[in-house]
Amino acid sequence: QVQLVESGGGLVQAGGSLRLSCAASGRTFSSYAMDWFRQAPGNKREFVAAISKIGGRTRYAGSVKGRFTISRDNAKNMVYLQMNSLKPEDTAVYYCAALTTSFADEVDYWGQGTQVTVSS
């Protein structure tokens, strides 16, 4: 069982930056690949970024590539999403997710989400 708690969301102006954090419980954090997803009002939840279990590989949605960076610290059971050059269309609830298989479609655990609002 893994519990995920996101933090770091908030209100920021377009062009600004935010760093999201996701704290994971349990002693098997390094057994899970970690993803970030987001869901804007009226939209389906969409993939944002992924990182492999040890952190050697990452993957990004085209809409955020070059602006967002995913990272993890297995010693601290943390995963991060550094978001730069934010745009109003990045406004959404952001969720971290734990996956047994790196870069797979099936998510094993979800966090509760943190709101990110980007004003124009």
GROMACS .gro file of N, CA, C and O in nm:
model
  480
    1GLN      N    1   0.085  -0.118   0.000
    1GLN     CA    2   0.000   0.000   0.000
    1GLN      C    3   0.089   0.124   0.000
    1GLN      O    4   0.183   0.133   0.078
    2VAL      N    5   0.057   0.218  -0.087
    2VAL     CA    6   0.132   0.344  -0.096
    2VAL      C    7   0.032   0.459  -0.085
    2VAL      O    8  -0.070   0.460  -0.153
    3GLN      N    9   0.062   0.552   0.001
    3GLN     CA   10  -0.019   0.675   0.011
    3GLN      C   11   0.061   0.791  -0.045
    3GLN      O   12   0.179   0.806  -0.012
    4LEU      N   13  -0.005   0.872  -0.124
    4LEU     CA   14   0.061   0.984  -0.191
    4LEU      C   15  -0.007   1.114  -0.152
    4LEU      O   16  -0.130   1.125  -0.156
    5VAL      N   17   0.074   1.214  -0.116
    5VAL     CA   18   0.020   1.344  -0.076
    5VAL      C   19   0.094   1.452  -0.153
    5VAL      O   20   0.216   1.470  -0.136
    6GLU      N   21   0.019   1.525  -0.237
    6GLU     CA   22   0.078   1.633  -0.316
    6GLU      C   23   0.074   1.764  -0.239
    6GLU      O   24  -0.014   1.785  -0.154
    7SER      N   25   0.165   1.852  -0.272
    7SER     CA   26   0.167   1.987  -0.217
    7SER      C   27   0.238   2.079  -0.315
    7SER      O   28   0.301   2.032  -0.410
    8GLY      N   29   0.227   2.210  -0.289
    8GLY     CA   30   0.300   2.306  -0.371
    8GLY      C   31   0.217   2.378  -0.475
    8GLY      O   32   0.267   2.468  -0.544
    9GLY      N   33   0.091   2.342  -0.488
    9GLY     CA   34   0.006   2.412  -0.584
    9GLY      C   35  -0.026   2.552  -0.536
    9GLY      O   36   0.004   2.590  -0.423
   10GLY      N   37  -0.087   2.630  -0.625
   10GLY     CA   38  -0.124   2.766  -0.588
   10GLY      C   39  -0.158   2.848  -0.710
   10GLY      O   40  -0.178   2.795  -0.819
   11LEU      N   41  -0.162   2.979  -0.688
   11LEU     CA   42  -0.194   3.076  -0.794
   11LEU      C   43  -0.065   3.144  -0.838
   11LEU      O   44   0.011   3.193  -0.755
   12VAL      N   45  -0.042   3.147  -0.968
   12VAL     CA   46   0.079   3.209  -1.020
   12VAL      C   47   0.044   3.279  -1.150
   12VAL      O   48  -0.048   3.239  -1.222
   13GLN      N   49   0.118   3.385  -1.180
   13GLN     CA   50   0.096   3.455  -1.307
   13GLN      C   51   0.161   3.379  -1.422
   13GLN      O   52   0.258   3.305  -1.403
   14ALA      N   53   0.107   3.401  -1.540
   14ALA     CA   54   0.166   3.341  -1.660
   14ALA      C   55   0.313   3.380  -1.669
   14ALA      O   56   0.351   3.494  -1.643
   15GLY      N   57   0.396   3.282  -1.704
   15GLY     CA   58   0.540   3.303  -1.711
   15GLY      C   59   0.612   3.267  -1.583
   15GLY      O   60   0.736   3.259  -1.581
   16GLY      N   61   0.537   3.246  -1.476
   16GLY     CA   62   0.596   3.213  -1.347
   16GLY      C   63   0.627   3.066  -1.333
   16GLY      O   64   0.613   2.987  -1.427
   17SER      N   65   0.670   3.030  -1.213
   17SER     CA   66   0.711   2.893  -1.184
   17SER      C   67   0.647   2.842  -1.056
   17SER      O   68   0.614   2.921  -0.966
   18LEU      N   69   0.630   2.713  -1.049
   18LEU     CA   70   0.586   2.643  -0.929
   18LEU      C   71   0.658   2.511  -0.922
   18LEU      O   72   0.693   2.452  -1.026
   19ARG      N   73   0.678   2.463  -0.800
   19ARG     CA   74   0.735   2.330  -0.781
   19ARG      C   75   0.637   2.247  -0.700
   19ARG      O   76   0.609   2.281  -0.584
   20LEU      N   77   0.587   2.143  -0.760
   20LEU     CA   78   0.499   2.050  -0.691
   20LEU      C   79   0.580   1.940  -0.627
   20LEU      O   80   0.681   1.896  -0.681
   21SER      N   81   0.534   1.898  -0.510
   21SER     CA   82   0.597   1.787  -0.440
   21SER      C   83   0.494   1.678  -0.415
   21SER      O   84   0.375   1.707  -0.398
   22CYS      N   85   0.541   1.556  -0.408
   22CYS     CA   86   0.454   1.443  -0.376
   22CYS      C   87   0.530   1.355  -0.277
   22CYS      O   88   0.637   1.303  -0.309
   23ALA      N   89   0.473   1.344  -0.158
   23ALA     CA   90   0.534   1.261  -0.055
   23ALA      C   91   0.466   1.125  -0.054
   23ALA      O   92   0.343   1.115  -0.052
   24ALA      N   93   0.547   1.020  -0.055
   24ALA     CA   94   0.496   0.884  -0.057
   24ALA      C   95   0.523   0.815   0.075
   24ALA      O   96   0.632   0.828   0.132
   25SER      N   97   0.427   0.740   0.122
   25SER     CA   98   0.447   0.660   0.242
   25SER      C   99   0.501   0.523   0.202
   25SER      O  100   0.499   0.485   0.086
   26GLY      N  101   0.546   0.449   0.301
   26GLY     CA  102   0.589   0.313   0.273
   26GLY      C  103   0.738   0.303   0.247
   26GLY      O  104   0.804   0.401   0.212
   27ARG      N  105   0.789   0.182   0.261
   27ARG     CA  106   0.932   0.160   0.248
   27ARG      C  107   0.970   0.107   0.112
   27ARG      O  108   1.085   0.073   0.089
   28THR      N  109   0.873   0.100   0.020
   28THR     CA  110   0.901   0.042  -0.111
   28THR      C  111   0.888   0.145  -0.222
   28THR      O  112   0.856   0.112  -0.335
   29PHE      N  113   0.915   0.269  -0.190
   29PHE     CA  114   0.896   0.378  -0.287
   29PHE      C  115   0.975   0.352  -0.414
   29PHE      O  116   0.926   0.376  -0.524
   30SER      N  117   1.097   0.303  -0.401
   30SER     CA  118   1.181   0.282  -0.519
   30SER      C  119   1.132   0.166  -0.606
   30SER      O  120   1.186   0.144  -0.715
   31SER      N  121   1.030   0.095  -0.562
   31SER     CA  122   0.970  -0.012  -0.641
   31SER      C  123   0.867   0.041  -0.740
   31SER      O  124   0.815  -0.036  -0.821
   32TYR      N  125   0.839   0.170  -0.732
   32TYR     CA  126   0.734   0.228  -0.816
   32TYR      C  127   0.791   0.336  -0.907
   32TYR      O  128   0.869   0.422  -0.864
   33ALA      N  129   0.749   0.329  -1.032
   33ALA     CA  130   0.766   0.443  -1.119
   33ALA      C  131   0.663   0.548  -1.078
   33ALA      O  132   0.560   0.515  -1.020
   34MET      N  133   0.693   0.673  -1.106
   34MET     CA  134   0.605   0.781  -1.063
   34MET      C  135   0.567   0.869  -1.181
   34MET      O  136   0.652   0.902  -1.265
   35ASP      N  137   0.442   0.905  -1.185
   35ASP     CA  138   0.390   0.993  -1.290
   35ASP      C  139   0.323   1.114  -1.227
   35ASP      O  140   0.280   1.111  -1.112
   36TRP      N  141   0.311   1.218  -1.308
   36TRP     CA  142   0.224   1.330  -1.278
   36TRP      C  143   0.117   1.336  -1.389
   36TRP      O  144   0.149   1.321  -1.507
   37PHE      N  145  -0.007   1.357  -1.345
   37PHE     CA  146  -0.118   1.379  -1.436
   37PHE      C  147  -0.184   1.512  -1.397
   37PHE      O  148  -0.157   1.568  -1.291
   38ARG      N  149  -0.271   1.560  -1.483
   38ARG     CA  150  -0.349   1.680  -1.449
   38ARG      C  151  -0.488   1.669  -1.511
   38ARG      O  152  -0.508   1.599  -1.610
   39GLN      N  153  -0.581   1.741  -1.449
   39GLN     CA  154  -0.717   1.743  -1.498
   39GLN      C  155  -0.774   1.883  -1.484
   39GLN      O  156  -0.785   1.935  -1.372
   40ALA      N  157  -0.807   1.944  -1.597
   40ALA     CA  158  -0.869   2.074  -1.599
   40ALA      C  159  -1.021   2.056  -1.598
   40ALA      O  160  -1.072   1.951  -1.640
   41PRO      N  161  -1.094   2.157  -1.552
   41PRO     CA  162  -1.240   2.145  -1.549
   41PRO      C  163  -1.297   2.110  -1.685
   41PRO      O  164  -1.264   2.173  -1.786
   42GLY      N  165  -1.384   2.008  -1.687
   42GLY     CA  166  -1.448   1.968  -1.811
   42GLY      C  167  -1.363   1.880  -1.900
   42GLY      O  168  -1.409   1.838  -2.007
   43ASN      N  169  -1.239   1.855  -1.858
   43ASN     CA  170  -1.148   1.774  -1.940
   43ASN      C  171  -1.119   1.641  -1.873
   43ASN      O  172  -1.136   1.625  -1.752
   44LYS      N  173  -1.070   1.548  -1.953
   44LYS     CA  174  -1.026   1.420  -1.898
   44LYS      C  175  -0.889   1.438  -1.835
   44LYS      O  176  -0.813   1.531  -1.869
   45ARG      N  177  -0.858   1.350  -1.742
   45ARG     CA  178  -0.726   1.352  -1.680
   45ARG      C  179  -0.622   1.318  -1.787
   45ARG      O  180  -0.641   1.224  -1.864
   46GLU      N  181  -0.513   1.394  -1.789
   46GLU     CA  182  -0.412   1.372  -1.892
   46GLU      C  183  -0.274   1.354  -1.830
   46GLU      O  184  -0.241   1.412  -1.726
   47PHE      N  185  -0.194   1.279  -1.899
   47PHE     CA  186  -0.056   1.253  -1.859
   47PHE      C  187   0.028   1.379  -1.874
   47PHE      O  188   0.015   1.453  -1.971
   48VAL      N  189   0.117   1.401  -1.776
   48VAL     CA  190   0.206   1.516  -1.782
   48VAL      C  191   0.352   1.473  -1.791
   48VAL      O  192   0.425   1.515  -1.880
   49ALA      N  193   0.393   1.387  -1.697
   49ALA     CA  194   0.535   1.349  -1.693
   49ALA      C  195   0.549   1.218  -1.618
   49ALA      O  196   0.464   1.183  -1.535
   50ALA      N  197   0.658   1.147  -1.648
   50ALA     CA  198   0.684   1.018  -1.583
   50ALA      C  199   0.833   1.005  -1.555
   50ALA      O  200   0.917   1.059  -1.629
   51ILE      N  201   0.864   0.930  -1.450
   51ILE     CA  202   1.002   0.902  -1.417
   51ILE      C  203   1.014   0.757  -1.374
   51ILE      O  204   0.925   0.704  -1.306
   52SER      N  205   1.122   0.692  -1.415
   52SER     CA  206   1.141   0.551  -1.385
   52SER      C  207   1.175   0.532  -1.237
   52SER      O  208   1.195   0.627  -1.162
   53LYS      N  209   1.183   0.405  -1.195
   53LYS     CA  210   1.195   0.374  -1.054
   53LYS      C  211   1.323   0.428  -0.990
   53LYS      O  212   1.320   0.473  -0.875
   54ILE      N  213   1.431   0.426  -1.064
   54ILE     CA  214   1.556   0.477  -1.010
   54ILE      C  215   1.578   0.623  -1.053
   54ILE      O  216   1.663   0.692  -0.999
   55GLY      N  217   1.502   0.667  -1.149
   55GLY     CA  218   1.509   0.806  -1.193
   55GLY      C  219   1.596   0.830  -1.314
   55GLY      O  220   1.618   0.944  -1.353
   56GLY      N  221   1.641   0.721  -1.377
   56GLY     CA  222   1.730   0.739  -1.490
   56GLY      C  223   1.660   0.777  -1.620
   56GLY      O  224   1.725   0.824  -1.714
   57ARG      N  225   1.530   0.752  -1.627
   57ARG     CA  226   1.455   0.782  -1.749
   57ARG      C  227   1.334   0.867  -1.717
   57ARG      O  228   1.268   0.847  -1.616
   58THR      N  229   1.306   0.961  -1.806
   58THR     CA  230   1.189   1.046  -1.791
   58THR      C  231   1.114   1.055  -1.924
   58THR      O  232   1.170   1.026  -2.030
   59ARG      N  233   0.989   1.097  -1.914
   59ARG     CA  234   0.906   1.113  -2.033
   59ARG      C  235   0.810   1.228  -2.005
   59ARG      O  236   0.765   1.245  -1.893
   60TYR      N  237   0.779   1.305  -2.110
   60TYR     CA  238   0.693   1.422  -2.092
   60TYR      C  239   0.586   1.428  -2.201
   60TYR      O  240   0.609   1.386  -2.315
   61ALA      N  241   0.474   1.486  -2.165
   61ALA     CA  242   0.374   1.522  -2.266
   61ALA      C  243   0.430   1.634  -2.352
   61ALA      O  244   0.507   1.719  -2.303
   62GLY      N  245   0.392   1.635  -2.477
   62GLY     CA  246   0.444   1.736  -2.567
   62GLY      C  247   0.414   1.878  -2.524
   62GLY      O  248   0.492   1.970  -2.546
   63SER      N  249   0.300   1.895  -2.457
   63SER     CA  250   0.258   2.029  -2.417
   63SER      C  251   0.344   2.089  -2.306
   63SER      O  252   0.340   2.211  -2.284
   64VAL      N  253   0.419   2.007  -2.235
   64VAL     CA  254   0.500   2.057  -2.124
   64VAL      C  255   0.650   2.036  -2.145
   64VAL      O  256   0.730   2.086  -2.066
   65LYS      N  257   0.686   1.963  -2.248
   65LYS     CA  258   0.827   1.933  -2.271
   65LYS      C  259   0.907   2.061  -2.287
   65LYS      O  260   0.865   2.152  -2.358
   66GLY      N  261   1.018   2.068  -2.217
   66GLY     CA  262   1.102   2.187  -2.219
   66GLY      C  263   1.066   2.290  -2.114
   66GLY      O  264   1.143   2.382  -2.088
   67ARG      N  265   0.950   2.275  -2.052
   67ARG     CA  266   0.907   2.369  -1.947
   67ARG      C  267   0.899   2.301  -1.810
   67ARG      O  268   0.925   2.366  -1.708
   68PHE      N  269   0.862   2.173  -1.807
   68PHE     CA  270   0.845   2.100  -1.681
   68PHE      C  271   0.958   1.998  -1.667
   68PHE      O  272   1.006   1.942  -1.766
   69THR      N  273   0.996   1.974  -1.542
   69THR     CA  274   1.098   1.873  -1.513
   69THR      C  275   1.051   1.787  -1.396
   69THR      O  276   1.018   1.839  -1.289
   70ILE      N  277   1.050   1.657  -1.417
   70ILE     CA  278   1.015   1.562  -1.311
   70ILE      C  279   1.144   1.508  -1.252
   70ILE      O  280   1.241   1.483  -1.323
   71SER      N  281   1.143   1.490  -1.120
   71SER     CA  282   1.259   1.433  -1.053
   71SER      C  283   1.210   1.357  -0.930
   71SER      O  284   1.095   1.371  -0.890
   72ARG      N  285   1.298   1.278  -0.872
   72ARG     CA  286   1.261   1.202  -0.753
   72ARG      C  287   1.381   1.189  -0.661
   72ARG      O  288   1.496   1.193  -0.706
   73ASP      N  289   1.351   1.171  -0.532
   73ASP     CA  290   1.453   1.146  -0.432
   73ASP      C  291   1.409   1.023  -0.354
   73ASP      O  292   1.323   1.033  -0.266
   74ASN      N  293   1.463   0.910  -0.388
   74ASN     CA  294   1.419   0.785  -0.327
   74ASN      C  295   1.455   0.778  -0.178
   74ASN      O  296   1.388   0.709  -0.101
   75ALA      N  297   1.558   0.848  -0.138
   75ALA     CA  298   1.596   0.849   0.004
   75ALA      C  299   1.491   0.922   0.088
   75ALA      O  300   1.476   0.893   0.207
   76LYS      N  301   1.421   1.015   0.026
   76LYS     CA  302   1.320   1.094   0.097
   76LYS      C  303   1.177   1.054   0.061
   76LYS      O  304   1.082   1.114   0.110
   77ASN      N  305   1.162   0.954  -0.027
   77ASN     CA  306   1.028   0.912  -0.074
   77ASN      C  307   0.952   1.030  -0.134
   77ASN      O  308   0.834   1.051  -0.105
   78MET      N  309   1.021   1.106  -0.218
   78MET     CA  310   0.960   1.226  -0.276
   78MET      C  311   0.973   1.224  -0.428
   78MET      O  312   1.072   1.177  -0.483
   79VAL      N  313   0.873   1.280  -0.494
   79VAL     CA  314   0.880   1.308  -0.636
   79VAL      C  315   0.838   1.453  -0.656
   79VAL      O  316   0.754   1.505  -0.582
   80TYR      N  317   0.900   1.517  -0.752
   80TYR     CA  318   0.880   1.660  -0.774
   80TYR      C  319   0.841   1.688  -0.919
   80TYR      O  320   0.875   1.612  -1.010
   81LEU      N  321   0.774   1.801  -0.937
   81LEU     CA  322   0.748   1.850  -1.072
   81LEU      C  323   0.778   1.999  -1.072
   81LEU      O  324   0.704   2.078  -1.014
   82GLN      N  325   0.890   2.035  -1.133
   82GLN     CA  326   0.927   2.175  -1.148
   82GLN      C  327   0.860   2.228  -1.273
   82GLN      O  328   0.882   2.175  -1.383
   83MET      N  329   0.779   2.332  -1.257
   83MET     CA  330   0.702   2.386  -1.368
   83MET      C  331   0.746   2.530  -1.393
   83MET      O  332   0.730   2.616  -1.306
   84ASN      N  333   0.803   2.554  -1.509
   84ASN     CA  334   0.849   2.687  -1.548
   84ASN      C  335   0.769   2.738  -1.667
   84ASN      O  336   0.703   2.660  -1.736
   85SER      N  337   0.779   2.868  -1.689
   85SER     CA  338   0.710   2.930  -1.804
   85SER      C  339   0.564   2.888  -1.810
   85SER      O  340   0.513   2.848  -1.915
   86LEU      N  341   0.498   2.897  -1.697
   86LEU     CA  342   0.360   2.849  -1.688
   86LEU      C  343   0.266   2.931  -1.775
   86LEU      O  344   0.284   3.053  -1.793
   87LYS      N  345   0.167   2.862  -1.829
   87LYS     CA  346   0.067   2.923  -1.917
   87LYS      C  347  -0.072   2.904  -1.855
   87LYS      O  348  -0.093   2.809  -1.778
   88PRO      N  349  -0.167   2.990  -1.891
   88PRO     CA  350  -0.303   2.971  -1.838
   88PRO      C  351  -0.359   2.831  -1.867
   88PRO      O  352  -0.434   2.777  -1.785
   89GLU      N  353  -0.321   2.773  -1.978
   89GLU     CA  354  -0.371   2.639  -2.011
   89GLU      C  355  -0.309   2.528  -1.925
   89GLU      O  356  -0.351   2.413  -1.935
   90ASP      N  357  -0.214   2.564  -1.841
   90ASP     CA  358  -0.161   2.466  -1.744
   90ASP      C  359  -0.248   2.459  -1.619
   90ASP      O  360  -0.224   2.375  -1.532
   91THR      N  361  -0.348   2.545  -1.609
   91THR     CA  362  -0.439   2.543  -1.495
   91THR      C  363  -0.512   2.410  -1.487
   91THR      O  364  -0.575   2.366  -1.583
   92ALA      N  365  -0.500   2.344  -1.372
   92ALA     CA  366  -0.560   2.212  -1.353
   92ALA      C  367  -0.533   2.166  -1.210
   92ALA      O  368  -0.454   2.226  -1.138
   93VAL      N  369  -0.598   2.056  -1.174
   93VAL     CA  370  -0.560   1.983  -1.054
   93VAL      C  371  -0.453   1.883  -1.097
   93VAL      O  372  -0.471   1.808  -1.193
   94TYR      N  373  -0.341   1.886  -1.026
   94TYR     CA  374  -0.229   1.799  -1.059
   94TYR      C  375  -0.223   1.683  -0.959
   94TYR      O  376  -0.233   1.703  -0.838
   95TYR      N  377  -0.208   1.564  -1.013
   95TYR     CA  378  -0.206   1.441  -0.933
   95TYR      C  379  -0.074   1.368  -0.953
   95TYR      O  380  -0.026   1.356  -1.067
   96CYS      N  381  -0.019   1.316  -0.846
   96CYS     CA  382   0.092   1.223  -0.864
   96CYS      C  383   0.036   1.081  -0.856
   96CYS      O  384  -0.070   1.057  -0.797
   97ALA      N  385   0.108   0.991  -0.918
   97ALA     CA  386   0.061   0.854  -0.929
   97ALA      C  387   0.180   0.759  -0.920
   97ALA      O  388   0.290   0.791  -0.967
   98ALA      N  389   0.156   0.643  -0.862
   98ALA     CA  390   0.258   0.540  -0.849
   98ALA      C  391   0.221   0.422  -0.938
   98ALA      O  392   0.104   0.379  -0.939
   99LEU      N  393   0.319   0.371  -1.010
   99LEU     CA  394   0.297   0.262  -1.104
   99LEU      C  395   0.396   0.151  -1.079
   99LEU      O  396   0.515   0.175  -1.058
  100THR      N  397   0.346   0.028  -1.087
  100THR     CA  398   0.435  -0.087  -1.071
  100THR      C  399   0.531  -0.097  -1.189
  100THR      O  400   0.648  -0.136  -1.172
  101THR      N  401   0.482  -0.063  -1.307
  101THR     CA  402   0.562  -0.073  -1.428
  101THR      C  403   0.589   0.066  -1.484
  101THR      O  404   0.496   0.144  -1.504
  102SER      N  405   0.715   0.094  -1.510
  102SER     CA  406   0.752   0.226  -1.563
  102SER      C  407   0.685   0.250  -1.698
  102SER      O  408   0.681   0.162  -1.783
  103PHE      N  409   0.632   0.371  -1.714
  103PHE     CA  410   0.576   0.417  -1.841
  103PHE      C  411   0.460   0.330  -1.889
  103PHE      O  412   0.435   0.319  -2.009
  104ALA      N  413   0.391   0.268  -1.797
  104ALA     CA  414   0.274   0.186  -1.831
  104ALA      C  415   0.147   0.270  -1.826
  104ALA      O  416   0.149   0.386  -1.787
  105ASP      N  417   0.036   0.209  -1.868
  105ASP     CA  418  -0.092   0.279  -1.865
  105ASP      C  419  -0.164   0.263  -1.732
  105ASP      O  420  -0.249   0.345  -1.698
  106GLU      N  421  -0.132   0.158  -1.662
  106GLU     CA  422  -0.208   0.128  -1.541
  106GLU      C  423  -0.144   0.191  -1.418
  106GLU      O  424  -0.028   0.162  -1.386
  107VAL      N  425  -0.221   0.274  -1.350
  107VAL     CA  426  -0.176   0.339  -1.228
  107VAL      C  427  -0.223   0.257  -1.108
  107VAL      O  428  -0.338   0.215  -1.101
  108ASP      N  429  -0.131   0.235  -1.014
  108ASP     CA  430  -0.166   0.157  -0.896
  108ASP      C  431  -0.219   0.245  -0.783
  108ASP      O  432  -0.311   0.202  -0.710
  109TYR      N  433  -0.163   0.363  -0.766
  109TYR     CA  434  -0.205   0.452  -0.657
  109TYR      C  435  -0.208   0.596  -0.707
  109TYR      O  436  -0.121   0.638  -0.783
  110TRP      N  437  -0.310   0.668  -0.656
  110TRP     CA  438  -0.325   0.810  -0.687
  110TRP      C  439  -0.316   0.894  -0.562
  110TRP      O  440  -0.360   0.851  -0.455
  111GLY      N  441  -0.266   1.016  -0.577
  111GLY     CA  442  -0.276   1.113  -0.471
  111GLY      C  443  -0.409   1.186  -0.481
  111GLY      O  444  -0.490   1.159  -0.570
  112GLN      N  445  -0.431   1.280  -0.389
  112GLN     CA  446  -0.560   1.350  -0.385
  112GLN      C  447  -0.562   1.473  -0.473
  112GLN      O  448  -0.669   1.528  -0.499
  113GLY      N  449  -0.446   1.517  -0.519
  113GLY     CA  450  -0.439   1.629  -0.611
  113GLY      C  451  -0.409   1.761  -0.544
  113GLY      O  452  -0.437   1.782  -0.426
  114THR      N  453  -0.349   1.852  -0.622
  114THR     CA  454  -0.322   1.988  -0.575
  114THR      C  455  -0.354   2.084  -0.690
  114THR      O  456  -0.321   2.057  -0.806
  115GLN      N  457  -0.422   2.193  -0.656
  115GLN     CA  458  -0.470   2.286  -0.759
  115GLN      C  459  -0.359   2.381  -0.802
  115GLN      O  460  -0.292   2.441  -0.719
  116VAL      N  461  -0.344   2.394  -0.932
  116VAL     CA  462  -0.254   2.493  -0.990
  116VAL      C  463  -0.338   2.585  -1.077
  116VAL      O  464  -0.411   2.539  -1.165
  117THR      N  465  -0.330   2.713  -1.051
  117THR     CA  466  -0.404   2.812  -1.128
  117THR      C  467  -0.306   2.915  -1.183
  117THR      O  468  -0.230   2.975  -1.107
  118VAL      N  469  -0.307   2.932  -1.314
  118VAL     CA  470  -0.218   3.026  -1.381
  118VAL      C  471  -0.302   3.138  -1.439
  118VAL      O  472  -0.387   3.114  -1.525
  119SER      N  473  -0.278   3.258  -1.391
  119SER     CA  474  -0.355   3.374  -1.439
  119SER      C  475  -0.284   3.440  -1.556
  119SER      O  476  -0.162   3.443  -1.564
  120SER      N  477  -0.365   3.497  -1.646
  120SER     CA  478  -0.307   3.561  -1.766
  120SER      C  479  -0.277   3.707  -1.740
  120SER      O  480  -0.313   3.764  -1.640
   0.00000   0.00000   0.00000
